[in-house]
Structures are given as C-alpha cells and as structure tokens.
Tab-separated table of N, CA and C in Angstrom:
chain	number	residue	atom	x	y	z
V	1	UNK	N	28.074	-11.641	15.335
V	1	UNK	CA	28.738	-12.566	14.410
V	1	UNK	C	27.856	-12.924	13.226
V	2	UNK	N	26.748	-12.208	13.073
V	2	UNK	CA	25.899	-12.417	11.909
V	2	UNK	C	26.655	-11.980	10.668
V	3	UNK	N	26.580	-12.789	9.652
V	3	UNK	CA	27.192	-12.472	8.372
V	3	UNK	C	26.174	-12.640	7.253
V	4	UNK	N	26.182	-11.693	6.338
V	4	UNK	CA	25.354	-11.734	5.148
V	4	UNK	C	26.265	-11.582	3.942
V	5	UNK	N	26.142	-12.482	3.002
V	5	UNK	CA	27.009	-12.478	1.834
V	5	UNK	C	26.153	-12.485	0.583
V	6	UNK	N	26.244	-11.402	-0.199
V	6	UNK	CA	25.494	-11.291	-1.439
V	6	UNK	C	26.306	-11.814	-2.619
V	7	UNK	N	25.588	-12.226	-3.640
V	7	UNK	CA	26.211	-12.609	-4.897
V	7	UNK	C	25.177	-12.485	-6.007
V	8	UNK	N	25.637	-12.565	-7.235
V	8	UNK	CA	24.741	-12.592	-8.372
V	8	UNK	C	24.677	-11.329	-9.196
V	9	UNK	N	25.355	-10.277	-8.769
V	9	UNK	CA	25.357	-9.053	-9.539
V	9	UNK	C	26.147	-9.202	-10.823
V	10	UNK	N	25.998	-8.214	-11.692
V	10	UNK	CA	26.704	-8.236	-12.952
V	10	UNK	C	26.178	-7.192	-13.899
V	11	UNK	N	26.564	-7.333	-15.153
V	11	UNK	CA	26.169	-6.414	-16.218
V	11	UNK	C	25.113	-7.073	-17.085
V	12	UNK	N	24.035	-6.355	-17.335
V	12	UNK	CA	22.953	-6.874	-18.152
V	12	UNK	C	22.348	-5.736	-18.963
V	13	UNK	N	21.827	-6.057	-20.122
V	13	UNK	CA	21.149	-5.060	-20.941
V	13	UNK	C	19.742	-4.807	-20.421
V	14	UNK	N	19.246	-3.627	-20.713
V	14	UNK	CA	17.877	-3.291	-20.346
V	14	UNK	C	16.916	-4.353	-20.867
V	15	UNK	N	15.984	-4.728	-20.014
V	15	UNK	CA	15.049	-5.782	-20.347
V	15	UNK	C	15.481	-7.158	-19.893
V	16	UNK	N	16.720	-7.287	-19.481
V	16	UNK	CA	17.238	-8.556	-19.030
V	16	UNK	C	16.924	-8.842	-17.581
V	17	UNK	N	17.479	-9.948	-17.091
V	17	UNK	CA	17.184	-10.421	-15.747
V	17	UNK	C	18.456	-10.814	-15.018
V	18	UNK	N	18.405	-10.695	-13.709
V	18	UNK	CA	19.434	-11.184	-12.811
V	18	UNK	C	18.767	-11.720	-11.558
V	19	UNK	N	19.428	-12.646	-10.898
V	19	UNK	CA	18.977	-13.115	-9.601
V	19	UNK	C	20.088	-12.940	-8.584
V	20	UNK	N	19.806	-12.181	-7.546
V	20	UNK	CA	20.741	-11.978	-6.462
V	20	UNK	C	20.463	-12.971	-5.344
V	21	UNK	N	21.521	-13.369	-4.653
V	21	UNK	CA	21.408	-14.274	-3.520
V	21	UNK	C	22.074	-13.662	-2.304
V	22	UNK	N	21.541	-13.965	-1.145
V	22	UNK	CA	22.107	-13.526	0.125
V	22	UNK	C	22.102	-14.707	1.074
V	23	UNK	N	23.279	-15.150	1.461
V	23	UNK	CA	23.415	-16.256	2.400
V	23	UNK	C	23.654	-15.686	3.786
V	24	UNK	N	22.794	-16.056	4.724
V	24	UNK	CA	22.875	-15.568	6.094
V	24	UNK	C	23.439	-16.649	7.002
V	25	UNK	N	24.257	-16.234	7.961
V	25	UNK	CA	24.833	-17.170	8.911
V	25	UNK	C	25.085	-16.465	10.230
V	26	UNK	N	25.330	-17.244	11.277
V	26	UNK	CA	25.721	-16.694	12.558
V	26	UNK	C	24.606	-16.465	13.550
V	27	UNK	N	23.371	-16.843	13.222
V	27	UNK	CA	22.248	-16.654	14.123
V	27	UNK	C	21.103	-17.563	13.717
V	28	UNK	N	20.127	-17.653	14.602
V	28	UNK	CA	18.853	-18.266	14.266
V	28	UNK	C	17.925	-17.150	13.815
V	29	UNK	N	17.512	-17.187	12.573
V	29	UNK	CA	16.825	-16.061	11.941
V	29	UNK	C	15.306	-16.182	11.925
V	30	UNK	N	14.746	-17.048	12.718
V	30	UNK	CA	13.315	-17.333	12.627
V	30	UNK	C	12.433	-16.125	12.896
V	31	UNK	N	12.897	-15.169	13.666
V	31	UNK	CA	12.118	-13.971	13.980
V	31	UNK	C	12.635	-12.730	13.259
V	32	UNK	N	13.375	-12.922	12.188
V	32	UNK	CA	14.012	-11.818	11.487
V	32	UNK	C	13.272	-11.442	10.214
V	33	UNK	N	13.486	-10.211	9.810
V	33	UNK	CA	13.109	-9.751	8.488
V	33	UNK	C	14.366	-9.568	7.657
V	34	UNK	N	14.279	-9.931	6.395
V	34	UNK	CA	15.381	-9.799	5.463
V	34	UNK	C	14.979	-8.812	4.384
V	35	UNK	N	15.931	-8.012	3.936
V	35	UNK	CA	15.608	-6.959	2.989
V	35	UNK	C	16.735	-6.750	1.995
V	36	UNK	N	16.377	-6.118	0.888
V	36	UNK	CA	17.336	-5.639	-0.096
V	36	UNK	C	17.221	-4.126	-0.194
V	37	UNK	N	18.361	-3.468	-0.137
V	37	UNK	CA	18.477	-2.044	-0.392
V	37	UNK	C	19.420	-1.841	-1.565
V	38	UNK	N	19.373	-0.659	-2.155
V	38	UNK	CA	20.310	-0.350	-3.222
V	38	UNK	C	20.754	1.096	-3.116
V	39	UNK	N	21.958	1.345	-3.621
V	39	UNK	CA	22.532	2.676	-3.556
V	39	UNK	C	23.328	2.950	-4.822
V	40	UNK	N	22.907	3.961	-5.551
V	40	UNK	CA	23.625	4.427	-6.722
V	40	UNK	C	24.626	5.497	-6.309
V	41	UNK	N	25.673	5.726	-7.106
V	41	UNK	CA	26.664	6.740	-6.750
V	41	UNK	C	26.029	8.106	-6.520
V	42	UNK	N	26.354	8.717	-5.391
V	42	UNK	CA	25.830	10.025	-5.064
V	42	UNK	C	24.392	10.047	-4.605
V	43	UNK	N	23.781	8.889	-4.448
V	43	UNK	CA	22.381	8.808	-4.056
V	43	UNK	C	22.235	8.158	-2.691
V	44	UNK	N	21.055	8.284	-2.128
V	44	UNK	CA	20.748	7.676	-0.845
V	44	UNK	C	20.566	6.175	-0.996
V	45	UNK	N	20.685	5.503	0.115
V	45	UNK	CA	20.423	4.068	0.146
V	45	UNK	C	18.910	3.852	0.249
V	46	UNK	N	18.332	3.201	-0.748
V	46	UNK	CA	16.886	3.092	-0.859
V	46	UNK	C	16.410	1.661	-0.662
V	47	UNK	N	15.262	1.554	-0.046
V	47	UNK	CA	14.599	0.272	0.137
V	47	UNK	C	14.161	-0.301	-1.200
V	48	UNK	N	14.348	-1.604	-1.375
V	48	UNK	CA	13.931	-2.293	-2.586
V	48	UNK	C	12.827	-3.300	-2.290
V	49	UNK	N	13.097	-4.233	-1.395
V	49	UNK	CA	12.144	-5.291	-1.088
V	49	UNK	C	12.515	-5.919	0.235
V	50	UNK	N	11.548	-6.570	0.873
V	50	UNK	CA	11.803	-7.245	2.138
V	50	UNK	C	10.876	-8.436	2.279
V	51	UNK	N	11.275	-9.359	3.143
V	51	UNK	CA	10.511	-10.568	3.376
V	51	UNK	C	10.748	-11.034	4.799
V	52	UNK	N	9.719	-11.567	5.419
V	52	UNK	CA	9.906	-12.206	6.712
V	52	UNK	C	10.586	-13.549	6.516
V	53	UNK	N	11.237	-14.025	7.562
V	53	UNK	CA	12.003	-15.254	7.437
V	53	UNK	C	11.134	-16.430	7.004
V	54	UNK	N	9.903	-16.469	7.489
V	54	UNK	CA	8.996	-17.534	7.100
V	54	UNK	C	8.408	-17.366	5.718
V	55	UNK	N	8.614	-16.225	5.085
V	55	UNK	CA	8.149	-15.992	3.737
V	55	UNK	C	6.700	-15.580	3.606
V	56	UNK	N	6.020	-15.341	4.715
V	56	UNK	CA	4.597	-15.051	4.666
V	56	UNK	C	4.276	-13.595	4.370
V	57	UNK	N	5.230	-12.711	4.486
V	57	UNK	CA	4.998	-11.281	4.298
V	57	UNK	C	6.103	-10.711	3.430
V	58	UNK	N	5.718	-9.967	2.402
V	58	UNK	CA	6.679	-9.308	1.524
V	58	UNK	C	6.265	-7.867	1.291
V	59	UNK	N	7.250	-7.023	1.003
V	59	UNK	CA	7.016	-5.627	0.673
V	59	UNK	C	7.973	-5.222	-0.435
V	60	UNK	N	7.510	-4.311	-1.305
V	60	UNK	CA	8.305	-3.837	-2.421
V	60	UNK	C	8.198	-2.324	-2.539
V	61	UNK	N	9.262	-1.709	-3.015
V	61	UNK	CA	9.164	-0.313	-3.393
V	61	UNK	C	8.342	-0.196	-4.668
V	62	UNK	N	7.735	0.968	-4.862
V	62	UNK	CA	6.911	1.166	-6.052
V	62	UNK	C	7.713	1.038	-7.344
V	63	UNK	N	8.969	1.399	-7.300
V	63	UNK	CA	9.774	1.404	-8.512
V	63	UNK	C	10.100	0.006	-9.026
V	64	UNK	N	10.003	-1.009	-8.173
V	64	UNK	CA	10.343	-2.365	-8.594
V	64	UNK	C	9.156	-3.306	-8.556
V	65	UNK	N	8.054	-2.874	-8.005
V	65	UNK	CA	6.882	-3.731	-7.885
V	65	UNK	C	6.430	-4.209	-9.258
V	66	UNK	N	6.207	-5.497	-9.375
V	66	UNK	CA	5.823	-6.093	-10.637
V	66	UNK	C	6.984	-6.569	-11.475
V	67	UNK	N	8.187	-6.124	-11.163
V	67	UNK	CA	9.384	-6.538	-11.890
V	67	UNK	C	10.301	-7.416	-11.049
V	68	UNK	N	10.384	-7.137	-9.758
V	68	UNK	CA	11.262	-7.874	-8.863
V	68	UNK	C	10.434	-8.783	-7.966
V	69	UNK	N	11.022	-9.897	-7.582
V	69	UNK	CA	10.391	-10.820	-6.654
V	69	UNK	C	11.401	-11.241	-5.600
V	70	UNK	N	11.055	-11.038	-4.343
V	70	UNK	CA	11.891	-11.498	-3.251
V	70	UNK	C	11.351	-12.838	-2.755
V	71	UNK	N	12.245	-13.735	-2.427
V	71	UNK	CA	11.852	-15.039	-1.923
V	71	UNK	C	12.896	-15.521	-0.938
V	72	UNK	N	12.569	-16.591	-0.232
V	72	UNK	CA	13.483	-17.102	0.776
V	72	UNK	C	13.431	-18.617	0.803
V	73	UNK	N	14.578	-19.206	0.973
V	73	UNK	CA	14.706	-20.624	1.258
V	73	UNK	C	15.340	-20.702	2.641
V	74	UNK	N	14.499	-20.725	3.673
V	74	UNK	CA	15.051	-20.630	5.014
V	74	UNK	C	15.801	-21.889	5.440
V	75	UNK	N	15.541	-23.019	4.788
V	75	UNK	CA	16.331	-24.210	5.067
V	75	UNK	C	17.779	-24.032	4.642
V	76	UNK	N	18.001	-23.175	3.650
V	76	UNK	CA	19.353	-22.883	3.178
V	76	UNK	C	19.869	-21.546	3.676
V	77	UNK	N	19.088	-20.861	4.509
V	77	UNK	CA	19.460	-19.537	5.015
V	77	UNK	C	19.787	-18.575	3.882
V	78	UNK	N	18.992	-18.636	2.823
V	78	UNK	CA	19.284	-17.847	1.639
V	78	UNK	C	18.061	-17.048	1.206
V	79	UNK	N	18.283	-15.766	0.932
V	79	UNK	CA	17.268	-14.870	0.408
V	79	UNK	C	17.626	-14.534	-1.030
V	80	UNK	N	16.627	-14.478	-1.881
V	80	UNK	CA	16.845	-14.202	-3.292
V	80	UNK	C	16.098	-12.938	-3.712
V	81	UNK	N	16.633	-12.290	-4.720
V	81	UNK	CA	15.938	-11.194	-5.378
V	81	UNK	C	15.989	-11.453	-6.875
V	82	UNK	N	14.865	-11.884	-7.421
V	82	UNK	CA	14.755	-12.091	-8.853
V	82	UNK	C	14.381	-10.769	-9.502
V	83	UNK	N	15.217	-10.290	-10.396
V	83	UNK	CA	15.038	-8.991	-11.026
V	83	UNK	C	14.793	-9.208	-12.515
V	84	UNK	N	13.607	-8.873	-12.961
V	84	UNK	CA	13.223	-8.995	-14.363
V	84	UNK	C	12.956	-7.621	-14.952
V	85	UNK	N	12.995	-7.549	-16.278
V	85	UNK	CA	12.729	-6.293	-16.984
V	85	UNK	C	13.563	-5.150	-16.424
V	86	UNK	N	14.836	-5.405	-16.283
V	86	UNK	CA	15.723	-4.425	-15.675
V	86	UNK	C	15.826	-3.164	-16.520
V	87	UNK	N	15.969	-2.049	-15.834
V	87	UNK	CA	16.078	-0.737	-16.442
V	87	UNK	C	17.395	-0.101	-16.029
V	88	UNK	N	17.923	0.831	-16.835
V	88	UNK	CA	19.157	1.514	-16.426
V	88	UNK	C	19.059	2.161	-15.049
V	89	UNK	N	17.877	2.601	-14.670
V	89	UNK	CA	17.678	3.216	-13.365
V	89	UNK	C	17.853	2.232	-12.214
V	90	UNK	N	17.888	0.941	-12.509
V	90	UNK	CA	18.136	-0.062	-11.484
V	90	UNK	C	19.613	-0.217	-11.161
V	91	UNK	N	20.476	0.429	-11.917
V	91	UNK	CA	21.910	0.327	-11.686
V	91	UNK	C	22.263	0.854	-10.300
V	92	UNK	N	22.926	0.021	-9.510
V	92	UNK	CA	23.271	0.382	-8.139
V	92	UNK	C	24.051	-0.760	-7.518
V	93	UNK	N	24.604	-0.496	-6.344
V	93	UNK	CA	25.096	-1.557	-5.492
V	93	UNK	C	23.926	-2.053	-4.661
V	94	UNK	N	23.688	-3.330	-4.686
V	94	UNK	CA	22.585	-3.933	-3.958
V	94	UNK	C	23.108	-4.597	-2.689
V	95	UNK	N	22.466	-4.274	-1.575
V	95	UNK	CA	22.871	-4.771	-0.272
V	95	UNK	C	21.780	-5.635	0.341
V	96	UNK	N	22.184	-6.714	0.940
V	96	UNK	CA	21.312	-7.529	1.769
V	96	UNK	C	21.381	-7.025	3.201
V	97	UNK	N	20.236	-6.980	3.879
V	97	UNK	CA	20.180	-6.496	5.249
V	97	UNK	C	19.231	-7.353	6.066
V	98	UNK	N	19.412	-7.315	7.385
V	98	UNK	CA	18.598	-8.123	8.281
V	98	UNK	C	18.360	-7.378	9.583
V	99	UNK	N	17.195	-7.616	10.177
V	99	UNK	CA	16.859	-7.082	11.480
V	99	UNK	C	15.961	-8.059	12.204
V	100	UNK	N	15.997	-8.015	13.503
V	100	UNK	CA	15.061	-8.797	14.293
V	100	UNK	C	13.729	-8.075	14.332
V	101	UNK	N	12.658	-8.798	14.011
V	101	UNK	CA	11.338	-8.217	14.071
V	101	UNK	C	10.725	-8.030	12.699
V	102	UNK	N	9.794	-7.090	12.621
V	102	UNK	CA	8.989	-6.899	11.429
V	102	UNK	C	9.738	-6.155	10.336
V	103	UNK	N	9.149	-6.185	9.142
V	103	UNK	CA	9.703	-5.466	8.004
V	103	UNK	C	9.603	-3.965	8.242
V	104	UNK	N	10.682	-3.262	7.978
V	104	UNK	CA	10.731	-1.814	8.034
V	104	UNK	C	11.365	-1.296	6.759
V	105	UNK	N	11.126	0.004	6.452
V	105	UNK	CA	11.603	0.576	5.203
V	105	UNK	C	12.921	1.326	5.329
V	106	UNK	N	13.263	1.762	6.505
V	106	UNK	CA	14.446	2.583	6.677
V	106	UNK	C	15.714	1.767	6.837
V	107	UNK	N	16.748	2.169	6.103
V	107	UNK	CA	18.005	1.426	6.175
V	107	UNK	C	18.618	1.474	7.570
V	108	UNK	N	18.368	2.564	8.299
V	108	UNK	CA	18.945	2.719	9.625
V	108	UNK	C	18.298	1.817	10.662
V	109	UNK	N	17.241	1.127	10.301
V	109	UNK	CA	16.541	0.223	11.205
V	109	UNK	C	16.989	-1.223	11.059
V	110	UNK	N	17.959	-1.447	10.213
V	110	UNK	CA	18.514	-2.783	10.024
V	110	UNK	C	19.889	-2.872	10.669
V	111	UNK	N	20.154	-4.007	11.271
V	111	UNK	CA	21.344	-4.170	12.091
V	111	UNK	C	22.512	-4.827	11.377
V	112	UNK	N	22.226	-5.647	10.401
V	112	UNK	CA	23.262	-6.439	9.752
V	112	UNK	C	23.216	-6.224	8.255
V	113	UNK	N	24.403	-6.150	7.669
V	113	UNK	CA	24.530	-5.817	6.250
V	113	UNK	C	25.569	-6.683	5.568
V	114	UNK	N	25.292	-6.989	4.316
V	114	UNK	CA	26.284	-7.635	3.494
V	114	UNK	C	27.221	-6.623	2.865
V	115	UNK	N	28.140	-7.121	2.070
V	115	UNK	CA	29.167	-6.266	1.478
V	115	UNK	C	28.700	-5.559	0.213
V	116	UNK	N	27.603	-5.991	-0.349
V	116	UNK	CA	27.068	-5.394	-1.555
V	116	UNK	C	27.504	-6.111	-2.813
V	117	UNK	N	26.661	-6.053	-3.823
V	117	UNK	CA	26.985	-6.608	-5.129
V	117	UNK	C	26.511	-5.634	-6.199
V	118	UNK	N	27.362	-5.382	-7.181
V	118	UNK	CA	27.093	-4.372	-8.195
V	118	UNK	C	26.167	-4.913	-9.270
V	119	UNK	N	25.133	-4.155	-9.573
V	119	UNK	CA	24.241	-4.433	-10.688
V	119	UNK	C	24.319	-3.260	-11.645
V	120	UNK	N	24.667	-3.538	-12.892
V	120	UNK	CA	24.758	-2.505	-13.906
V	120	UNK	C	23.864	-2.882	-15.077
V	121	UNK	N	22.976	-1.979	-15.434
V	121	UNK	CA	22.038	-2.205	-16.526
V	121	UNK	C	22.347	-1.199	-17.622
V	122	UNK	N	22.729	-1.686	-18.772
V	122	UNK	CA	23.067	-0.819	-19.890
V	122	UNK	C	21.839	-0.578	-20.749
V	123	UNK	N	21.749	0.619	-21.358
V	123	UNK	CA	20.596	0.906	-22.202
V	123	UNK	C	20.632	0.198	-23.542
C-alpha cells in the first residue's frame, strides 16, 4: 500500500530550474532509501540521485552532479529534487522510487514507484 506521488515537472528553457517533489505514504520509511530515476523516449530508465530517509547519505549520477540536489523532509514524508542549470539532455519522465535498505543504482532493485512527472527542457 506504499504510494509515491511526484509533482513539479514542466517546461523550462535551458539554464533554468525546476524542483520536483515526491510525497510518500503507506509505510514507516525510517529504514528506506529514496531515489529519482528518469527515462527518455526509447531510452533506458537511468539513475539520477538517491538519499537515505534520514538524509545522511546521498548519491548522484555523473551527468547531474553539481547541478541537481536531492533532499528530504522526513517529517513531511517528502523527497525533493532541485534541478538547476537544466540542459535539453535532462528531458525525460522523472520517477520517484523507494526501497528498504541502502541506496542502490539499479531501477530493478527498487520496490515502489510513483507515476512519473514530465520534465522538458527546450534549447
């Protein structure tokens, strides 16, 4: 009964910013890792960033490191992805995901998924 609901996607010009949100419900997430993945049309689902529920550990893909910041407000059961200096290559559907345990990079290692939110970056 875990539910993840993303929001915050939209259309932005290159160099702009967006903040995505993921509201988690249906469980006690204290031992969970939360992550963002993205998938462009015809492409694989790729790891973007992840954070432990307590916020003490974060990981980023090389393509977004230095531009994106993942954070968590566990009192609100909400994970954020602040995306700055967006590039057209960032265009994709962004998914929130969750798993019990440590941060992992593979999408198949996550048990719960949101519905996705579209991010489009125009040149």
